[in-house]
Coordinates of C-alpha atoms and ligand atoms in Angstrom, one line a residue:
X5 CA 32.3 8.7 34.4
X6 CA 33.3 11.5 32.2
X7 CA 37.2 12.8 31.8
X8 CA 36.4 15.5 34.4
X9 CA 35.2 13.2 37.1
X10 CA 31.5 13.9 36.8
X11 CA 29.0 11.3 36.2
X12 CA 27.7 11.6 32.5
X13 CA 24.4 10.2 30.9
X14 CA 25.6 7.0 29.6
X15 CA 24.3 7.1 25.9
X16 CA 22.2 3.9 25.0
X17 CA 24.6 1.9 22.2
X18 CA 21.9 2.4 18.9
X19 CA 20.3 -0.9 18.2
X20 CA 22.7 -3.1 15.3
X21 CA 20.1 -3.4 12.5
X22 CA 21.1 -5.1 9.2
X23 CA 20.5 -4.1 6.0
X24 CA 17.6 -5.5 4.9
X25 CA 18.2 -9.1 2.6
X26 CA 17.0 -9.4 -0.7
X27 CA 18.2 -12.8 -1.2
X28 CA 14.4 -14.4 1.1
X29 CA 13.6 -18.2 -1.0
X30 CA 9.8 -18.6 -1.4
X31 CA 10.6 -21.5 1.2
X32 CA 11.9 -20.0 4.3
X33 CA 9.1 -16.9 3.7
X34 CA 6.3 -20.2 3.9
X35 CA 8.5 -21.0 6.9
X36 CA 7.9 -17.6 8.6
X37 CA 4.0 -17.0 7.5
X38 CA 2.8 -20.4 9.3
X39 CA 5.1 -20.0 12.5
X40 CA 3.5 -20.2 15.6
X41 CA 1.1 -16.8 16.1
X42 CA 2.5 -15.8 19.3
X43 CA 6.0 -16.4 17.9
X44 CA 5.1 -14.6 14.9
X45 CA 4.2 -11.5 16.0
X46 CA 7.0 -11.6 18.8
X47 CA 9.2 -11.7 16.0
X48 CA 7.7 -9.0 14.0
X49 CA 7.5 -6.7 16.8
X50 CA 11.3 -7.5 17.3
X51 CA 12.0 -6.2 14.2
X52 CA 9.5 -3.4 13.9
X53 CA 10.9 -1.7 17.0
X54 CA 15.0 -2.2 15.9
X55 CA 13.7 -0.3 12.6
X56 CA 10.7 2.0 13.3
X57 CA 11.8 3.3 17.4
X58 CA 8.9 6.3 16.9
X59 CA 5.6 3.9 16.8
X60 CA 4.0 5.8 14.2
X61 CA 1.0 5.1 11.8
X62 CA 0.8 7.3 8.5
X63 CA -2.5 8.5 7.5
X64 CA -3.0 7.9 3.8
X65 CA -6.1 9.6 2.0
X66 CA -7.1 8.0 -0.9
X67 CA -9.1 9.6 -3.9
X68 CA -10.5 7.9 -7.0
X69 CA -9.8 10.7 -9.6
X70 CA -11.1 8.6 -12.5
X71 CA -13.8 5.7 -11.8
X72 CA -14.8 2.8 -13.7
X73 CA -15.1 1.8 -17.6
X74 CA -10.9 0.0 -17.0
X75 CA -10.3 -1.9 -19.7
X76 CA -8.7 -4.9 -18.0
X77 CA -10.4 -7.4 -16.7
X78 CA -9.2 -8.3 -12.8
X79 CA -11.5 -10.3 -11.5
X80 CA -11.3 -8.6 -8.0
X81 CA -12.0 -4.8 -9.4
X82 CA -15.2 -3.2 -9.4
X83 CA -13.8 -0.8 -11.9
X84 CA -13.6 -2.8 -14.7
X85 CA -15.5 -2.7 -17.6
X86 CA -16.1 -6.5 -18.1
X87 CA -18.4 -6.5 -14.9
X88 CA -20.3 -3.1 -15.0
X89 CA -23.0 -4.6 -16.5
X90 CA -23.4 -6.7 -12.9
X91 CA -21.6 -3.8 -10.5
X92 CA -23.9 -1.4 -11.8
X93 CA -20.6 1.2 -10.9
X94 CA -21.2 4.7 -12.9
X95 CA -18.1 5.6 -14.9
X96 CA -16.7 9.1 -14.3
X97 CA -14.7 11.2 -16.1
X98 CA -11.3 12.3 -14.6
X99 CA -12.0 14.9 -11.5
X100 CA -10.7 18.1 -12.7
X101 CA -7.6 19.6 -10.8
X102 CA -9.1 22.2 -8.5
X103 CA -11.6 19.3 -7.1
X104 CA -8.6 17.3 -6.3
X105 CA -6.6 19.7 -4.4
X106 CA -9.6 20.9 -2.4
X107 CA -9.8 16.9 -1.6
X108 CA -6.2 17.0 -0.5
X109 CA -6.8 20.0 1.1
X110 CA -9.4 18.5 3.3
X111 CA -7.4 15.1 4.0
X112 CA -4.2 17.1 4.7
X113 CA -6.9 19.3 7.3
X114 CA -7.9 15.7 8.3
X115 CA -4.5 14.8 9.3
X116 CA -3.7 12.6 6.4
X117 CA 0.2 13.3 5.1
X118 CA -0.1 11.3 2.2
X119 CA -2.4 11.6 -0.4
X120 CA -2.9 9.1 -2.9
X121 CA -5.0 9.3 -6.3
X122 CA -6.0 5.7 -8.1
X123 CA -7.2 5.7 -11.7
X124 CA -9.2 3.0 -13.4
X125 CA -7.0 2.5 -16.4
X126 CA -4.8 0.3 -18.0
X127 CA -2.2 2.5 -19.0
X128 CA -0.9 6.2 -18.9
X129 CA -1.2 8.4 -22.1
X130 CA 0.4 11.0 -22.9
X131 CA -2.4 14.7 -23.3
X132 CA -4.1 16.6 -21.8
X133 CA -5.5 14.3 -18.9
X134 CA -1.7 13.1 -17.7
X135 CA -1.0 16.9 -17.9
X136 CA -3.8 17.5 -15.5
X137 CA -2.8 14.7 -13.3
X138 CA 1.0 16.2 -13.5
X139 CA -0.7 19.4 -11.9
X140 CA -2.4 17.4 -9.1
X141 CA 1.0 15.8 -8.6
X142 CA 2.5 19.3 -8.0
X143 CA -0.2 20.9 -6.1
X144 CA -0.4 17.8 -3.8
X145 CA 3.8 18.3 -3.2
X146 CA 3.0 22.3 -2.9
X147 CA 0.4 22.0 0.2
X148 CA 3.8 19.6 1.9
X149 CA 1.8 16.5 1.7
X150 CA 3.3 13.3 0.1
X151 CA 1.8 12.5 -3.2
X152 CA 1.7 9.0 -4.5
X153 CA -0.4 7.8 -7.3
X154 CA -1.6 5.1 -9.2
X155 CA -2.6 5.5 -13.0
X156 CA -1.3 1.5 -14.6
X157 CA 1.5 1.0 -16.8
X158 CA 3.9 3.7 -17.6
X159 CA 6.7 4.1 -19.7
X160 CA 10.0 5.3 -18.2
X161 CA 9.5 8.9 -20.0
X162 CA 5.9 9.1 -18.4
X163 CA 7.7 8.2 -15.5
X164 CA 10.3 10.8 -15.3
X165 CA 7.6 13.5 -16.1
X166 CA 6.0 12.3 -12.8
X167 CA 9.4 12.6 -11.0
X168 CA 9.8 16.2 -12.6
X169 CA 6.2 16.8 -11.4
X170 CA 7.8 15.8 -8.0
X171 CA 5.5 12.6 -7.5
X172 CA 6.6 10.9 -3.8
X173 CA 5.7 7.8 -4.8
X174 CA 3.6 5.3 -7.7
X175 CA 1.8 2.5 -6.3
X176 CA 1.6 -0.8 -8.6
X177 CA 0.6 -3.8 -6.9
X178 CA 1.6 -7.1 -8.0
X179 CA -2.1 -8.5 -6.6
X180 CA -0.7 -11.7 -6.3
X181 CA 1.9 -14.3 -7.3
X182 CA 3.5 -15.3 -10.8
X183 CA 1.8 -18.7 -10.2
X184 CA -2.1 -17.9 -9.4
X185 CA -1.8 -14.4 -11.6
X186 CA -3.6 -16.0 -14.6
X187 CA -6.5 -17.0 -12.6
X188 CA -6.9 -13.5 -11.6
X189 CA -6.4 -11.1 -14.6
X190 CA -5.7 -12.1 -18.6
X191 CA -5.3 -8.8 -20.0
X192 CA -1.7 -7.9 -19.2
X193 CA 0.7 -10.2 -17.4
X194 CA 3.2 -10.1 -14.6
X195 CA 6.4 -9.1 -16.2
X196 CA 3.9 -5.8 -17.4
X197 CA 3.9 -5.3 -13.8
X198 CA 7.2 -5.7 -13.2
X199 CA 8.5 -3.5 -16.3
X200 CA 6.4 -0.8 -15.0
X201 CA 8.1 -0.8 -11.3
X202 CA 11.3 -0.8 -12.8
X203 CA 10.6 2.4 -14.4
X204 CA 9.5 3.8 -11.2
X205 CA 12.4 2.4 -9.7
X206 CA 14.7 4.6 -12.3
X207 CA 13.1 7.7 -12.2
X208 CA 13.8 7.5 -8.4
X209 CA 10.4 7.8 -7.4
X210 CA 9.3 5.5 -4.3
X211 CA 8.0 2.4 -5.4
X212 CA 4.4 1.4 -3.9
X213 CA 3.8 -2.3 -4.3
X214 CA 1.6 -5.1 -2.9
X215 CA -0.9 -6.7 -3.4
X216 CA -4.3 -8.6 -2.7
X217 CA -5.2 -11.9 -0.1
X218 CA -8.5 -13.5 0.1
X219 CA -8.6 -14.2 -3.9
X220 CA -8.9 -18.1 -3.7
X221 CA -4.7 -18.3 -3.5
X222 CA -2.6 -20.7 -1.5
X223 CA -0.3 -20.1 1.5
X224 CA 2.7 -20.8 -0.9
X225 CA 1.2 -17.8 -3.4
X226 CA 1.1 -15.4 -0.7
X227 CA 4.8 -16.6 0.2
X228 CA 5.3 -16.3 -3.5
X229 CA 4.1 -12.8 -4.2
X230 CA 6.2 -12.0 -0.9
X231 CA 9.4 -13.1 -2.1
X232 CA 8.9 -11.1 -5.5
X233 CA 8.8 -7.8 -3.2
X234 CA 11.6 -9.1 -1.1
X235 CA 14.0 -9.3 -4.2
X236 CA 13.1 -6.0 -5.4
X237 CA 16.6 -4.2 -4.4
X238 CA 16.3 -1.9 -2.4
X239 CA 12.8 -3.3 -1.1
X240 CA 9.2 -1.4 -1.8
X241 CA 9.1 1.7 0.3
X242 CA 5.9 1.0 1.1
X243 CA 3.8 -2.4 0.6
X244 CA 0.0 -2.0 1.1
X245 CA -1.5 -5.3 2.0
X246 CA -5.0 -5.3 1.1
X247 CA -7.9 -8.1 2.2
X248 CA -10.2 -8.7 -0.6
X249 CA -13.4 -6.3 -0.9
X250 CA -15.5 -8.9 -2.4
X251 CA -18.0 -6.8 -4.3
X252 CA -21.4 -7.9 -5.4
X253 CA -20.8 -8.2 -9.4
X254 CA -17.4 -9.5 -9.4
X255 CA -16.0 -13.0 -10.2
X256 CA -14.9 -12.8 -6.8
X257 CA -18.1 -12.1 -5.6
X258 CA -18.6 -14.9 -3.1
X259 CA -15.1 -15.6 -1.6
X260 CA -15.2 -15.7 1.6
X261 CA -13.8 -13.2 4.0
X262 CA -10.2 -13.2 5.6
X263 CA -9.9 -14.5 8.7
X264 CA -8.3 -11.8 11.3
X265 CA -5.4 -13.6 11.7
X266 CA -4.4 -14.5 8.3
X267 CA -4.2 -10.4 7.9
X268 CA -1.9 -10.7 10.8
X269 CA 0.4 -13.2 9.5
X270 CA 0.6 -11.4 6.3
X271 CA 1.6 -7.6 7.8
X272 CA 3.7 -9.7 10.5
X273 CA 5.5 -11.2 7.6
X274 CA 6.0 -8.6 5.2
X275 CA 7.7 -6.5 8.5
X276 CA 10.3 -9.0 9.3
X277 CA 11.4 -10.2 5.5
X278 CA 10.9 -6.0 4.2
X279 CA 12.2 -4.4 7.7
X280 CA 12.3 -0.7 6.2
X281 CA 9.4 -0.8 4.4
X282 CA 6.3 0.8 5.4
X283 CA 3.6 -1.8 5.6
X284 CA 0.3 -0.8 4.8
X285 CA -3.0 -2.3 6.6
X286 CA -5.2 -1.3 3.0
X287 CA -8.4 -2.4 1.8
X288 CA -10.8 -4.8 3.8
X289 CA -10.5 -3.3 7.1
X290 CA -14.3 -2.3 7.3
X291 CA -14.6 -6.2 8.0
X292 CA -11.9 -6.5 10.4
X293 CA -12.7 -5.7 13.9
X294 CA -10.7 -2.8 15.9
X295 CA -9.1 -5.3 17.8
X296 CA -7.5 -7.2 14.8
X297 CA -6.7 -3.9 13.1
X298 CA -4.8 -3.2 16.4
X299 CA -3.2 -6.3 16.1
X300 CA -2.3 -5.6 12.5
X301 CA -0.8 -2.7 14.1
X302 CA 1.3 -4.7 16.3
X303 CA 2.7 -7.1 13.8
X304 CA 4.1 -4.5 12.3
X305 CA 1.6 -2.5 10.3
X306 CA 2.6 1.3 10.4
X307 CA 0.2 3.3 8.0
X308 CA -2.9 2.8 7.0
X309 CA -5.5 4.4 4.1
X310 CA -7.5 7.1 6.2
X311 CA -11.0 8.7 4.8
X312 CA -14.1 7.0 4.9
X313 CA -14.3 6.0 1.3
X314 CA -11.3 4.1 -0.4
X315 CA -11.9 4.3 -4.4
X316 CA -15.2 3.0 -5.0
X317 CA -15.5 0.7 -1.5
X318 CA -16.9 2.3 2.4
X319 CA -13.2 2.5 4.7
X320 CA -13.8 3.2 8.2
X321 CA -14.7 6.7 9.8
X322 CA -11.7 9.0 10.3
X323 CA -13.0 9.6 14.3
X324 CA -12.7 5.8 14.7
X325 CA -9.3 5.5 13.3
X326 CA -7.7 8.2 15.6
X327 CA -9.2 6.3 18.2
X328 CA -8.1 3.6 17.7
X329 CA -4.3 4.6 17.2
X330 CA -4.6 6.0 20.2
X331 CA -5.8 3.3 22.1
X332 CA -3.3 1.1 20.3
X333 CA -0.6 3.6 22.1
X334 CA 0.8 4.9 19.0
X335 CA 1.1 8.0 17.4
X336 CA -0.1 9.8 13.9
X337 CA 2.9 10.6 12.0
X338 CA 3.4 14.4 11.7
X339 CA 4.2 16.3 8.3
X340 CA 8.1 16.8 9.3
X341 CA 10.0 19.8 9.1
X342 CA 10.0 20.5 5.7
X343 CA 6.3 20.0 5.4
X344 CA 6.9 16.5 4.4
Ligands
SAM404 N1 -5.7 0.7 -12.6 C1 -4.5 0.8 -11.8 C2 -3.9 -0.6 -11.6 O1 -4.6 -1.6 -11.5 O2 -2.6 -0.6 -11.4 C3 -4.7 1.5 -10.5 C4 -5.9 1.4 -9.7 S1 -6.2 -0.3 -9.0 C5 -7.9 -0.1 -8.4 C6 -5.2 -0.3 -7.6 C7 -5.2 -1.6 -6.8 O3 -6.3 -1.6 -6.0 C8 -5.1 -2.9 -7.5 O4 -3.9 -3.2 -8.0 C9 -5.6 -3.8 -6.3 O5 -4.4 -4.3 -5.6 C10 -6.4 -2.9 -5.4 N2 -7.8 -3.4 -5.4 C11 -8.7 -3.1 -6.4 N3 -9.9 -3.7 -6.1 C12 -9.8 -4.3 -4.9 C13 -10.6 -5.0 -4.1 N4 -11.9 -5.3 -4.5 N5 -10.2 -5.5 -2.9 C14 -8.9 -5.2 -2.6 N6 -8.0 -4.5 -3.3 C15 -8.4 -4.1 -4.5
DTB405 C1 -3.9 -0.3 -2.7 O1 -3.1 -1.2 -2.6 N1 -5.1 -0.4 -2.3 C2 -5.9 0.8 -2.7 C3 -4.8 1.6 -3.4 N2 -3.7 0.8 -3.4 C4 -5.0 2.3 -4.6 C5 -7.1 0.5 -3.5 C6 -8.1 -0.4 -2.7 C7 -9.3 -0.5 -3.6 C8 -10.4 -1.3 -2.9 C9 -11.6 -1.4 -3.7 C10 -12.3 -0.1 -4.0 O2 -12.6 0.8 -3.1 O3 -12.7 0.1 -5.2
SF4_406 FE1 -8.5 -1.6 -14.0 FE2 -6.8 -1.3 -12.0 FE3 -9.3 -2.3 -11.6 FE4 -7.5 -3.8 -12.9 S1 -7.3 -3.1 -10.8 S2 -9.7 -3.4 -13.5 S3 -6.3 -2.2 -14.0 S4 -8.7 -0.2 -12.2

């Protein structure tokens, strides 16, 4: 009842979230990846509502603007150099700008708000080809989509140029965790990773960071790499969880796929120990039915990478993935105000 003796619309009381915690043991992450499924994603849905009310998905376009011939040699990658001999993959050179940003025009025509550009090397240098990425970076921002983009190691002045370039966000996976790492890659090591994120971190760009399952690890490694993003303060803005591509040519050739639900406890995880962050259902979905990419959804997925090609692997059809957002009973997230 208001002061004036009418009857007022009583104003919900907004939901108490915490601040996320940064402080998750590698234990009590175990804990929460083998709960009970139905108990899992309960929780996870729990805490995906008190932080994300809207039920959006982001649709993320991804372009490979420089394929094949990387230097390092993860086992996983079809872009490195070690195994083109048995991948066959063509190396490119880098796309030139005005490709790209009729690319991006065409995701952002798509629907996509993000647009994301992955380069097969090990590291950024400085000339003429970081100049041209620079330029993507700005035309990207100029059409009001997000840009994010992953190039390798950085140093913090490459960086800062990025920022300048008004880069959204870099995206630097950790794969996997510090124990399993070596079985994965031998030519740089995790604290590289790490170094590299912090520069992100202090050029204020968003940080992009997650990683890889299906590689051979244990439960406790995917709890592992977990708590590594959990104690990155604040947390990832975005952590893409991918499912192993195993290509034909690789080391990882002949792993064998994901099961559905291990995908789910994953995204179900990451959403209740990373609350805020914006978990990503990446590579791998072109072998996970629609119905476990909608339950990814429910556990607590909200974006996804959207365009039928991913860098050098088949993603699913753009038609498909409307519909099945839509079916889900969620929503594509709009380019806001501002044009994002
Ligand atoms: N060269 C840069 C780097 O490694 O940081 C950027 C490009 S690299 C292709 C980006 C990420 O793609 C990797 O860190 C890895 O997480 C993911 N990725 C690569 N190959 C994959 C595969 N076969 N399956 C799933 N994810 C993969
Ligand atoms: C991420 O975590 N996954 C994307 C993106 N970041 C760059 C890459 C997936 C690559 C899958 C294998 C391929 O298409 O080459
Ligand atoms: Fe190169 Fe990145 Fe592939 Fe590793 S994941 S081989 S660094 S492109």
């Amino acid at each position: 009842m208001s002061l004036n003796g009418h009857h007022t619309q009583e104003k919900p009381a907004p939901a108490i979230v915490a601040e996320p915690r940064c402080d998750w043991s590698v234990d009590e992450i175990l804990a929460v990846l083998e709960t009970p499924l139905v108990e899992l994603v309960h929780r996870a849905q729990d805490v995906h509502r008190a932080y994300h009310e809207e039920g959006t998905v982001q649709l993320a376009s991804l372009l490979s603007i420089k394929t094949g011939a990387c230097p390092e040699d993860c086992k996983y990658c079809p872009q490195s150099a070690h195994y083109a001999k048995e991948t066959g993959l063509e190396r490119e050179i880098l796309l030139d700008v005005d490709t790209v940003l009729e690319r991006a025009r065409a995701a952002k025509g798509a629907g996509a708000t993000r647009f994301c550009m992955g380069a097969a090397w090990r590291e950024v240098h400085d000339g003429p080809q970081f100049d041209q990425v620079l330029q993507m970076v700005s035309g990207v921002r100029e059409m009001g989509m997000e840009a994010c983009v992953t190039l390798g190691m950085l140093s913090q002045d490459q960086a800062d140029r990025l920022a300048d370039a008004g880069l959204t966000a870099y995206n630097h996976n950790l794969d996997t965790s510090p124990e399993f790492y070596s079985e994965i890659i031998s030519t740089r090591t995790y604290q590289d990773r790490i170094d590299t994120i912090s520069c992100v971190r202090k050029s204020g760009i968003d940080v992009c960071c997650g990683g890889i399952i299906g590689m051979g690890e244990s439960d406790r490694d995917r709890a592992s790499m977990l708590q590594v993003l959990a104690s990155m303060d604040p947390h990832p803005e975005s952590v893409p969880i991918n499912a192993l591509v195993a290509v034909p040519g690789t080391p990882l050739e002949n792993q064998k796929p994901v099961e559905a639900i291990e995908m789910v406890r994953m995204i179900a995880t990451a959403r209740i120990i990373m609350p805020k962050s914006r978990v990503r259902l990446s590579a791998g979905r072109q072998s996970l039915s629609r119905e476990a990419q909608i339950l990814c959804l429910l556990a607590g997925a909200n974006s996804i990478f959207y365009g039928k090609k991913l860098l050098t692997t088949p993603n699913p059809e753009t038609e498909q993935d409307i519909e099945m957002i839509r079916e889900a009973g969620l929503h594509v997230l709009e380019a806001d105000a501002e044009g994002r």
